[in-house]
mmCIF file of C-alpha atoms and ligand atoms in Angstrom:
data_model
loop_
_atom_site.group_PDB
_atom_site.id
_atom_site.type_symbol
_atom_site.label_atom_id
_atom_site.label_comp_id
_atom_site.label_asym_id
_atom_site.label_seq_id
_atom_site.Cartn_x
_atom_site.Cartn_y
_atom_site.Cartn_z
ATOM 1 C CA MET A 25 5.485 -42.535 32.876
ATOM 2 C CA ASN A 26 5.889 -45.736 29.941
ATOM 3 C CA ALA A 27 9.404 -45.165 28.948
ATOM 4 C CA ARG A 28 11.576 -47.512 31.311
ATOM 5 C CA PRO A 29 13.672 -46.344 33.052
ATOM 6 C CA GLN A 30 17.126 -47.527 30.961
ATOM 7 C CA ALA A 31 14.793 -44.652 27.861
ATOM 8 C CA LEU A 32 14.497 -42.545 29.824
ATOM 9 C CA ASP A 33 18.286 -42.549 31.189
ATOM 10 C CA ASP A 34 19.322 -42.019 27.302
ATOM 11 C CA VAL A 35 17.091 -40.016 26.902
ATOM 12 C CA ALA A 36 18.349 -37.999 28.864
ATOM 13 C CA ALA A 37 22.033 -38.581 28.746
ATOM 14 C CA ILE A 38 21.898 -36.938 24.263
ATOM 15 C CA LEU A 39 20.005 -34.162 25.837
ATOM 16 C CA ARG A 40 22.958 -32.883 27.936
ATOM 17 C CA ASN A 41 25.367 -34.111 25.817
ATOM 18 C CA ALA A 42 23.131 -31.736 22.544
ATOM 19 C CA ARG A 43 24.425 -28.889 20.833
ATOM 20 C CA HIS A 44 22.185 -27.942 18.925
ATOM 21 C CA VAL A 45 18.347 -28.971 20.543
ATOM 22 C CA VAL A 46 15.158 -28.454 18.165
ATOM 23 C CA VAL A 47 12.475 -28.740 19.652
ATOM 24 C CA PHE A 48 9.453 -28.682 17.345
ATOM 25 C CA THR A 49 6.020 -29.202 19.174
ATOM 26 C CA GLY A 50 2.408 -29.361 18.419
ATOM 27 C CA ALA A 51 -1.023 -29.168 19.540
ATOM 28 C CA GLY A 52 -0.285 -31.860 22.281
ATOM 29 C CA VAL A 53 2.319 -29.696 23.961
ATOM 30 C CA SER A 54 -0.926 -26.598 24.417
ATOM 31 C CA ALA A 55 -2.835 -30.423 25.378
ATOM 32 C CA GLU A 56 -2.646 -30.248 29.148
ATOM 33 C CA SER A 57 -3.424 -26.314 28.844
ATOM 34 C CA GLY A 58 -6.636 -27.042 27.997
ATOM 35 C CA ILE A 59 -7.040 -26.335 24.405
ATOM 36 C CA PRO A 60 -8.017 -28.620 22.152
ATOM 37 C CA THR A 61 -5.948 -30.058 19.592
ATOM 38 C CA PHE A 62 -7.231 -30.907 15.850
ATOM 39 C CA ARG A 63 -7.076 -34.653 15.588
ATOM 40 C CA ASP A 64 -7.576 -36.925 18.834
ATOM 41 C CA ALA A 65 -11.236 -38.138 18.437
ATOM 42 C CA LEU A 66 -13.974 -36.876 20.250
ATOM 43 C CA THR A 67 -11.881 -33.389 21.578
ATOM 44 C CA GLY A 68 -10.065 -32.515 18.349
ATOM 45 C CA LEU A 69 -11.322 -29.417 16.827
ATOM 46 C CA TRP A 70 -11.714 -30.408 12.737
ATOM 47 C CA GLU A 71 -13.583 -34.138 14.690
ATOM 48 C CA ARG A 72 -15.895 -30.933 15.776
ATOM 49 C CA PHE A 73 -16.092 -28.166 13.002
ATOM 50 C CA ASP A 74 -15.766 -27.717 9.321
ATOM 51 C CA VAL A 75 -12.434 -27.440 8.491
ATOM 52 C CA ALA A 76 -13.182 -26.274 4.840
ATOM 53 C CA GLN A 77 -15.985 -23.261 6.513
ATOM 54 C CA LEU A 78 -13.519 -22.470 9.289
ATOM 55 C CA ALA A 79 -9.423 -22.969 8.376
ATOM 56 C CA SER A 80 -9.879 -21.298 4.778
ATOM 57 C CA ALA A 81 -9.702 -18.504 2.206
ATOM 58 C CA GLU A 82 -12.529 -19.133 0.768
ATOM 59 C CA GLY A 83 -14.276 -20.292 4.602
ATOM 60 C CA PHE A 84 -13.522 -16.510 5.130
ATOM 61 C CA ALA A 85 -14.853 -15.155 2.171
ATOM 62 C CA ALA A 86 -18.429 -17.166 2.250
ATOM 63 C CA ASP A 87 -19.547 -16.402 5.975
ATOM 64 C CA PRO A 88 -16.125 -13.900 7.349
ATOM 65 C CA ASP A 89 -18.302 -12.867 10.612
ATOM 66 C CA LEU A 90 -19.019 -17.110 11.254
ATOM 67 C CA VAL A 91 -14.784 -17.830 10.820
ATOM 68 C CA TRP A 92 -13.890 -14.380 13.238
ATOM 69 C CA GLY A 93 -16.303 -16.054 15.438
ATOM 70 C CA TRP A 94 -15.202 -19.384 16.329
ATOM 71 C CA TYR A 95 -11.464 -17.540 15.969
ATOM 72 C CA GLU A 96 -12.616 -15.312 19.109
ATOM 73 C CA TRP A 97 -13.821 -17.912 20.529
ATOM 74 C CA ARG A 98 -9.899 -19.779 20.674
ATOM 75 C CA ARG A 99 -8.348 -16.456 21.909
ATOM 76 C CA MET A 100 -10.460 -16.410 24.384
ATOM 77 C CA SER A 101 -9.664 -20.183 25.052
ATOM 78 C CA VAL A 102 -6.025 -19.301 24.527
ATOM 79 C CA MET A 103 -6.301 -15.717 27.008
ATOM 80 C CA ARG A 104 -7.667 -17.751 30.315
ATOM 81 C CA ALA A 105 -5.197 -20.815 29.616
ATOM 82 C CA GLN A 106 -1.980 -21.171 31.389
ATOM 83 C CA PRO A 107 0.912 -22.961 30.701
ATOM 84 C CA ASN A 108 2.066 -26.265 31.806
ATOM 85 C CA ALA A 109 5.070 -27.831 32.634
ATOM 86 C CA ALA A 110 5.159 -29.178 29.120
ATOM 87 C CA HIS A 111 6.127 -25.204 27.893
ATOM 88 C CA ARG A 112 8.306 -24.683 31.005
ATOM 89 C CA ALA A 113 10.642 -27.461 30.632
ATOM 90 C CA ILE A 114 10.961 -26.504 26.801
ATOM 91 C CA ALA A 115 11.926 -22.346 28.339
ATOM 92 C CA ALA A 116 14.214 -24.458 30.957
ATOM 93 C CA LEU A 117 15.873 -26.533 28.315
ATOM 94 C CA ALA A 118 16.671 -23.152 26.471
ATOM 95 C CA SER A 119 19.163 -22.211 29.339
ATOM 96 C CA LYS A 120 20.340 -26.284 29.437
ATOM 97 C CA VAL A 121 21.518 -25.799 26.472
ATOM 98 C CA PRO A 122 24.506 -24.176 24.331
ATOM 99 C CA LYS A 123 21.232 -23.590 21.470
ATOM 100 C CA LEU A 124 17.770 -23.997 20.901
ATOM 101 C CA THR A 125 15.647 -23.385 18.893
ATOM 102 C CA LEU A 126 12.032 -23.752 19.897
ATOM 103 C CA VAL A 127 9.116 -24.406 16.118
ATOM 104 C CA THR A 128 5.715 -24.500 16.269
ATOM 105 C CA GLN A 129 3.075 -25.374 14.940
ATOM 106 C CA ASN A 130 0.503 -23.937 17.852
ATOM 107 C CA VAL A 131 -1.273 -20.108 16.630
ATOM 108 C CA ASP A 132 -1.230 -20.119 21.021
ATOM 109 C CA ASP A 133 1.308 -18.329 22.776
ATOM 110 C CA LEU A 134 1.560 -20.967 26.010
ATOM 111 C CA HIS A 135 5.329 -21.401 25.048
ATOM 112 C CA GLU A 136 6.155 -17.738 25.228
ATOM 113 C CA ARG A 137 3.809 -17.339 28.444
ATOM 114 C CA ALA A 138 6.044 -20.137 30.060
ATOM 115 C CA GLY A 139 9.410 -17.988 29.057
ATOM 116 C CA SER A 140 10.786 -18.757 25.633
ATOM 117 C CA GLU A 141 11.765 -16.535 22.962
ATOM 118 C CA GLY A 142 12.511 -16.590 20.076
ATOM 119 C CA VAL A 143 9.600 -18.742 18.584
ATOM 120 C CA LEU A 144 9.390 -20.156 15.644
ATOM 121 C CA HIS A 145 5.250 -19.697 14.767
ATOM 122 C CA LEU A 146 5.060 -21.860 11.754
ATOM 123 C CA HIS A 147 1.184 -21.619 10.802
ATOM 124 C CA GLY A 148 0.819 -17.827 12.363
ATOM 125 C CA SER A 149 -1.027 -17.033 15.769
ATOM 126 C CA LEU A 150 -3.914 -16.078 17.648
ATOM 127 C CA PHE A 151 -2.600 -12.577 18.107
ATOM 128 C CA ALA A 152 -1.801 -11.126 14.758
ATOM 129 C CA PRO A 153 -4.399 -10.460 13.080
ATOM 130 C CA ARG A 154 -4.656 -8.614 9.624
ATOM 131 C CA CYS A 155 -6.272 -7.478 6.262
ATOM 132 C CA PHE A 156 -8.071 -10.086 4.556
ATOM 133 C CA ASP A 157 -7.852 -7.818 1.703
ATOM 134 C CA CYS A 158 -4.423 -5.385 1.728
ATOM 135 C CA CYS A 159 -2.673 -8.132 4.195
ATOM 136 C CA ARG A 160 -1.615 -4.691 6.714
ATOM 137 C CA PRO A 161 -1.103 -5.613 9.533
ATOM 138 C CA ALA A 162 -3.729 -4.551 12.576
ATOM 139 C CA PRO A 163 -3.737 -3.925 16.300
ATOM 140 C CA LEU A 164 -5.738 -6.236 18.013
ATOM 141 C CA ALA A 165 -8.011 -5.903 20.720
ATOM 142 C CA SER A 166 -6.522 -6.153 24.108
ATOM 143 C CA ASN A 167 -10.010 -7.439 25.349
ATOM 144 C CA LEU A 168 -10.488 -10.889 26.089
ATOM 145 C CA PRO A 169 -13.588 -12.288 24.142
ATOM 146 C CA ASP A 170 -16.111 -13.042 26.051
ATOM 147 C CA GLU A 171 -18.110 -15.797 23.303
ATOM 148 C CA PRO A 172 -19.689 -19.337 24.493
ATOM 149 C CA GLU A 173 -18.248 -22.637 23.325
ATOM 150 C CA GLY A 174 -17.631 -23.481 19.252
ATOM 151 C CA GLY A 175 -17.692 -19.351 19.108
ATOM 152 C CA ARG A 176 -20.445 -17.884 17.163
ATOM 153 C CA GLN A 177 -21.029 -14.997 14.272
ATOM 154 C CA VAL A 178 -18.955 -12.422 14.894
ATOM 155 C CA PRO A 179 -18.715 -9.232 12.367
ATOM 156 C CA PRO A 180 -14.269 -8.858 11.585
ATOM 157 C CA PRO A 181 -13.341 -5.800 12.598
ATOM 158 C CA ARG A 182 -12.923 -3.637 9.480
ATOM 159 C CA CYS A 183 -8.630 -2.146 8.743
ATOM 160 C CA GLU A 184 -7.930 0.961 9.355
ATOM 161 C CA HIS A 185 -6.733 1.429 6.125
ATOM 162 C CA CYS A 186 -8.873 -0.415 3.121
ATOM 163 C CA GLY A 187 -12.152 -0.237 5.071
ATOM 164 C CA GLY A 188 -11.565 -4.184 4.609
ATOM 165 C CA PRO A 189 -12.504 -6.988 7.059
ATOM 166 C CA LEU A 190 -9.906 -8.093 9.039
ATOM 167 C CA ARG A 191 -9.218 -11.741 9.507
ATOM 168 C CA PRO A 192 -6.469 -14.424 12.176
ATOM 169 C CA GLY A 193 -3.151 -14.238 11.298
ATOM 170 C CA VAL A 194 -3.172 -17.850 11.270
ATOM 171 C CA VAL A 195 -2.041 -20.268 7.635
ATOM 172 C CA TRP A 196 -4.901 -21.377 6.626
ATOM 173 C CA PHE A 197 -5.138 -24.654 4.722
ATOM 174 C CA GLY A 198 -3.857 -23.582 0.882
ATOM 175 C CA GLU A 199 -2.204 -21.029 1.656
ATOM 176 C CA MET A 200 1.507 -20.781 1.970
ATOM 177 C CA LEU A 201 3.755 -21.015 4.924
ATOM 178 C CA PRO A 202 5.757 -17.972 6.855
ATOM 179 C CA GLU A 203 8.912 -17.508 4.642
ATOM 180 C CA ASP A 204 11.628 -16.372 6.422
ATOM 181 C CA VAL A 205 10.443 -18.344 9.144
ATOM 182 C CA LEU A 206 10.134 -21.746 7.919
ATOM 183 C CA ALA A 207 13.645 -20.897 5.916
ATOM 184 C CA HIS A 208 14.936 -20.958 9.755
ATOM 185 C CA ALA A 209 12.816 -24.176 10.872
ATOM 186 C CA PHE A 210 14.599 -26.166 8.196
ATOM 187 C CA ASP A 211 17.599 -24.455 8.289
ATOM 188 C CA ALA A 212 17.838 -25.211 12.583
ATOM 189 C CA ALA A 213 15.875 -29.181 11.648
ATOM 190 C CA ARG A 214 19.245 -30.070 9.093
ATOM 191 C CA THR A 215 22.188 -28.532 11.524
ATOM 192 C CA CYS A 216 20.696 -29.763 15.466
ATOM 193 C CA ASP A 217 22.050 -32.877 16.820
ATOM 194 C CA VAL A 218 18.768 -33.430 18.850
ATOM 195 C CA LEU A 219 15.388 -33.002 17.785
ATOM 196 C CA LEU A 220 12.277 -33.516 20.555
ATOM 197 C CA CYS A 221 9.371 -34.065 18.974
ATOM 198 C CA VAL A 222 6.528 -32.994 20.733
ATOM 199 C CA GLY A 223 2.451 -33.460 20.831
ATOM 200 C CA THR A 224 2.513 -33.141 16.823
ATOM 201 C CA SER A 225 0.268 -36.113 14.477
ATOM 202 C CA SER A 226 2.911 -35.311 11.494
ATOM 203 C CA VAL A 227 0.608 -35.390 9.443
ATOM 204 C CA VAL A 228 0.586 -31.759 8.233
ATOM 205 C CA PHE A 229 3.795 -31.101 5.457
ATOM 206 C CA PRO A 230 6.034 -29.275 5.724
ATOM 207 C CA ALA A 231 6.384 -28.181 9.364
ATOM 208 C CA ALA A 232 6.032 -32.783 9.811
ATOM 209 C CA GLN A 233 9.024 -32.649 6.767
ATOM 210 C CA ILE A 234 10.855 -30.943 9.779
ATOM 211 C CA PRO A 235 12.092 -33.727 12.405
ATOM 212 C CA VAL A 236 12.728 -35.703 9.586
ATOM 213 C CA ASP A 237 14.871 -33.428 7.376
ATOM 214 C CA ALA A 238 16.586 -32.871 11.445
ATOM 215 C CA HIS A 239 16.828 -37.626 11.029
ATOM 216 C CA ARG A 240 17.909 -37.384 7.843
ATOM 217 C CA ALA A 241 21.509 -35.181 8.252
ATOM 218 C CA GLY A 242 22.148 -37.527 11.102
ATOM 219 C CA ALA A 243 20.469 -35.971 14.605
ATOM 220 C CA LYS A 244 18.930 -38.335 17.218
ATOM 221 C CA VAL A 245 14.747 -37.877 17.036
ATOM 222 C CA ILE A 246 12.989 -37.733 19.643
ATOM 223 C CA GLN A 247 9.076 -37.976 19.649
ATOM 224 C CA ILE A 248 7.384 -37.640 22.917
ATOM 225 C CA ASN A 249 3.123 -38.632 22.730
ATOM 226 C CA PRO A 250 1.382 -40.842 23.971
ATOM 227 C CA ASN A 251 -0.035 -41.910 20.843
ATOM 228 C CA ALA A 252 2.101 -43.521 18.080
ATOM 229 C CA THR A 253 2.440 -41.825 14.438
ATOM 230 C CA ASP A 254 4.276 -41.973 11.540
ATOM 231 C CA LEU A 255 7.485 -40.709 12.879
ATOM 232 C CA ASP A 256 7.990 -43.747 15.079
ATOM 233 C CA ALA A 257 9.117 -45.188 12.354
ATOM 234 C CA ILE A 258 12.225 -43.361 11.983
ATOM 235 C CA ALA A 259 12.603 -41.689 15.792
ATOM 236 C CA ASP A 260 15.759 -43.248 18.306
ATOM 237 C CA PHE A 261 12.737 -43.119 20.493
ATOM 238 C CA ASN A 262 9.599 -42.740 21.625
ATOM 239 C CA VAL A 263 7.726 -41.665 24.691
ATOM 240 C CA ARG A 264 4.554 -42.627 25.065
ATOM 241 C CA ALA A 265 3.892 -40.568 27.888
ATOM 242 C CA PRO A 266 1.917 -36.413 28.251
ATOM 243 C CA ALA A 267 3.965 -33.889 27.816
ATOM 244 C CA ALA A 268 3.207 -32.431 30.490
ATOM 245 C CA ILE A 269 4.729 -35.087 32.741
ATOM 246 C CA ALA A 270 7.164 -36.388 30.215
ATOM 247 C CA LEU A 271 9.580 -33.858 29.233
ATOM 248 C CA PRO A 272 10.047 -31.832 32.627
ATOM 249 C CA ALA A 273 11.206 -35.861 34.149
ATOM 250 C CA ILE A 274 13.865 -36.023 31.184
ATOM 251 C CA VAL A 275 14.763 -32.881 31.745
ATOM 252 C CA GLU A 276 15.159 -33.494 35.644
ATOM 253 C CA THR A 277 17.086 -36.405 35.101
ATOM 254 C CA ALA A 278 19.657 -34.699 32.106
ATOM 255 C CA PHE A 279 20.953 -31.703 34.642
ATOM 256 C CA ARG A 280 19.709 -32.596 37.687
HETATM 257 P P1 OAD B 28 -3.385 -32.875 15.907
HETATM 258 O O1 OAD B 28 -4.260 -32.448 16.666
HETATM 259 O O2 OAD B 28 -2.817 -33.354 14.621
HETATM 260 O O3 OAD B 28 -1.749 -33.486 16.591
HETATM 261 C C1 OAD B 28 -1.698 -33.110 17.918
HETATM 262 C C2 OAD B 28 -0.756 -35.205 18.462
HETATM 263 O O4 OAD B 28 -1.048 -34.483 20.405
HETATM 264 C C3 OAD B 28 -1.200 -35.999 18.688
HETATM 265 O O5 OAD B 28 -0.815 -37.189 17.829
HETATM 266 C C4 OAD B 28 -2.461 -37.213 19.052
HETATM 267 O O6 OAD B 28 -1.818 -38.152 20.387
HETATM 268 C C5 OAD B 28 -1.071 -36.097 20.548
HETATM 269 N N1 OAD B 28 -0.709 -35.347 21.926
HETATM 270 C C6 OAD B 28 -2.074 -35.581 23.281
HETATM 271 N N2 OAD B 28 -2.760 -34.972 23.952
HETATM 272 C C7 OAD B 28 -1.404 -34.939 24.396
HETATM 273 C C8 OAD B 28 -0.098 -34.680 25.574
HETATM 274 N N3 OAD B 28 -1.258 -34.167 26.805
HETATM 275 N N4 OAD B 28 1.294 -35.133 25.073
HETATM 276 C C9 OAD B 28 1.917 -35.115 24.103
HETATM 277 N N5 OAD B 28 0.802 -35.493 22.996
HETATM 278 C C10 OAD B 28 -0.073 -34.938 22.839
HETATM 279 O O7 OAD B 28 -2.288 -31.195 15.535
HETATM 280 P P2 OAD B 28 -0.431 -30.591 15.625
HETATM 281 O O8 OAD B 28 -0.079 -32.251 14.547
HETATM 282 O O9 OAD B 28 -0.226 -29.560 16.141
HETATM 283 O O10 OAD B 28 -2.814 -26.562 10.919
HETATM 284 O O11 OAD B 28 -1.276 -30.959 13.963
HETATM 285 C C11 OAD B 28 -0.927 -30.223 12.734
HETATM 286 C C12 OAD B 28 -2.076 -28.525 12.352
HETATM 287 O O12 OAD B 28 -3.275 -29.464 11.968
HETATM 288 C C13 OAD B 28 -2.059 -27.912 13.493
HETATM 289 O O13 OAD B 28 -0.965 -26.646 12.863
HETATM 290 C C14 OAD B 28 -3.156 -27.220 12.481
HETATM 291 C C15 OAD B 28 -3.680 -27.909 11.976
HETATM 292 O O14 OAD B 28 -5.176 -28.367 11.261
HETATM 293 C C16 OAD B 28 -2.955 -24.990 10.640
HETATM 294 O O15 OAD B 28 -3.899 -24.169 12.181
HETATM 295 C C17 OAD B 28 -2.152 -24.670 10.099
#
């Protein structure tokens, strides 16, 4: 990993002495599980697909079959993927520090499958469909979808209460984040003493405000990302390495 050994030791010491760690993750933490990020050149979802069509209520209203099919492909990709060493290191860290709050922008369930509990999903979940019309939660089909790369037209199931089309339980552009989850995440950010920011471009708000608020409240901010982001300027440490390499090394160094 690119972090100088001294920096690795410093980061490990900060974690070892932490009282309350907030781990804030984005798509990069799942990249090494084979789940595409959104903005990485060539491979990012928003580089290859039309965000307005696939991640907005207007896009869904215009073509529900296209949008539902695309999310079925994404649900399939996640169900076929496995948590990686970064997800596992975060789950392990929770048992080594007095308190850990895990806040994710990801709509996959890889943190949970690695053993993390109480994960705060700021942007919803691929596994919690609800009715587009009456908003009631709907049961999730237990099948493993078998969809081609990029999805295809799949008519959404109908709501058992009102007959409206089901939509994925993710937060689309222009929609509010779940209020209680957001409040909990900001409260944790403002009261933690260490914030570990992993694999996010830090460009989507309000989520991107979380590490900034932690920094303003006096927490040490440690960023793990192979690429530069806007957070670099305020982070106390920028570890330029893939999460599945850097995180296990840091946790191992801190608690061996
Ligand atoms: P992005 O695709 O914007 O950013 C992914 C980040 O992960 C980039 O900064 C990469 O450099 C970094 N990265 C790539 N591989 C990595 C690795 N192996 N280890 C660590 N970092 C790596 O994804 P997010 O920041 O998560 O919103 O995007 C934020 C939101 O924008 C998403 O939650 C989604 C999207 O539109 C909704 O769905 C509402």
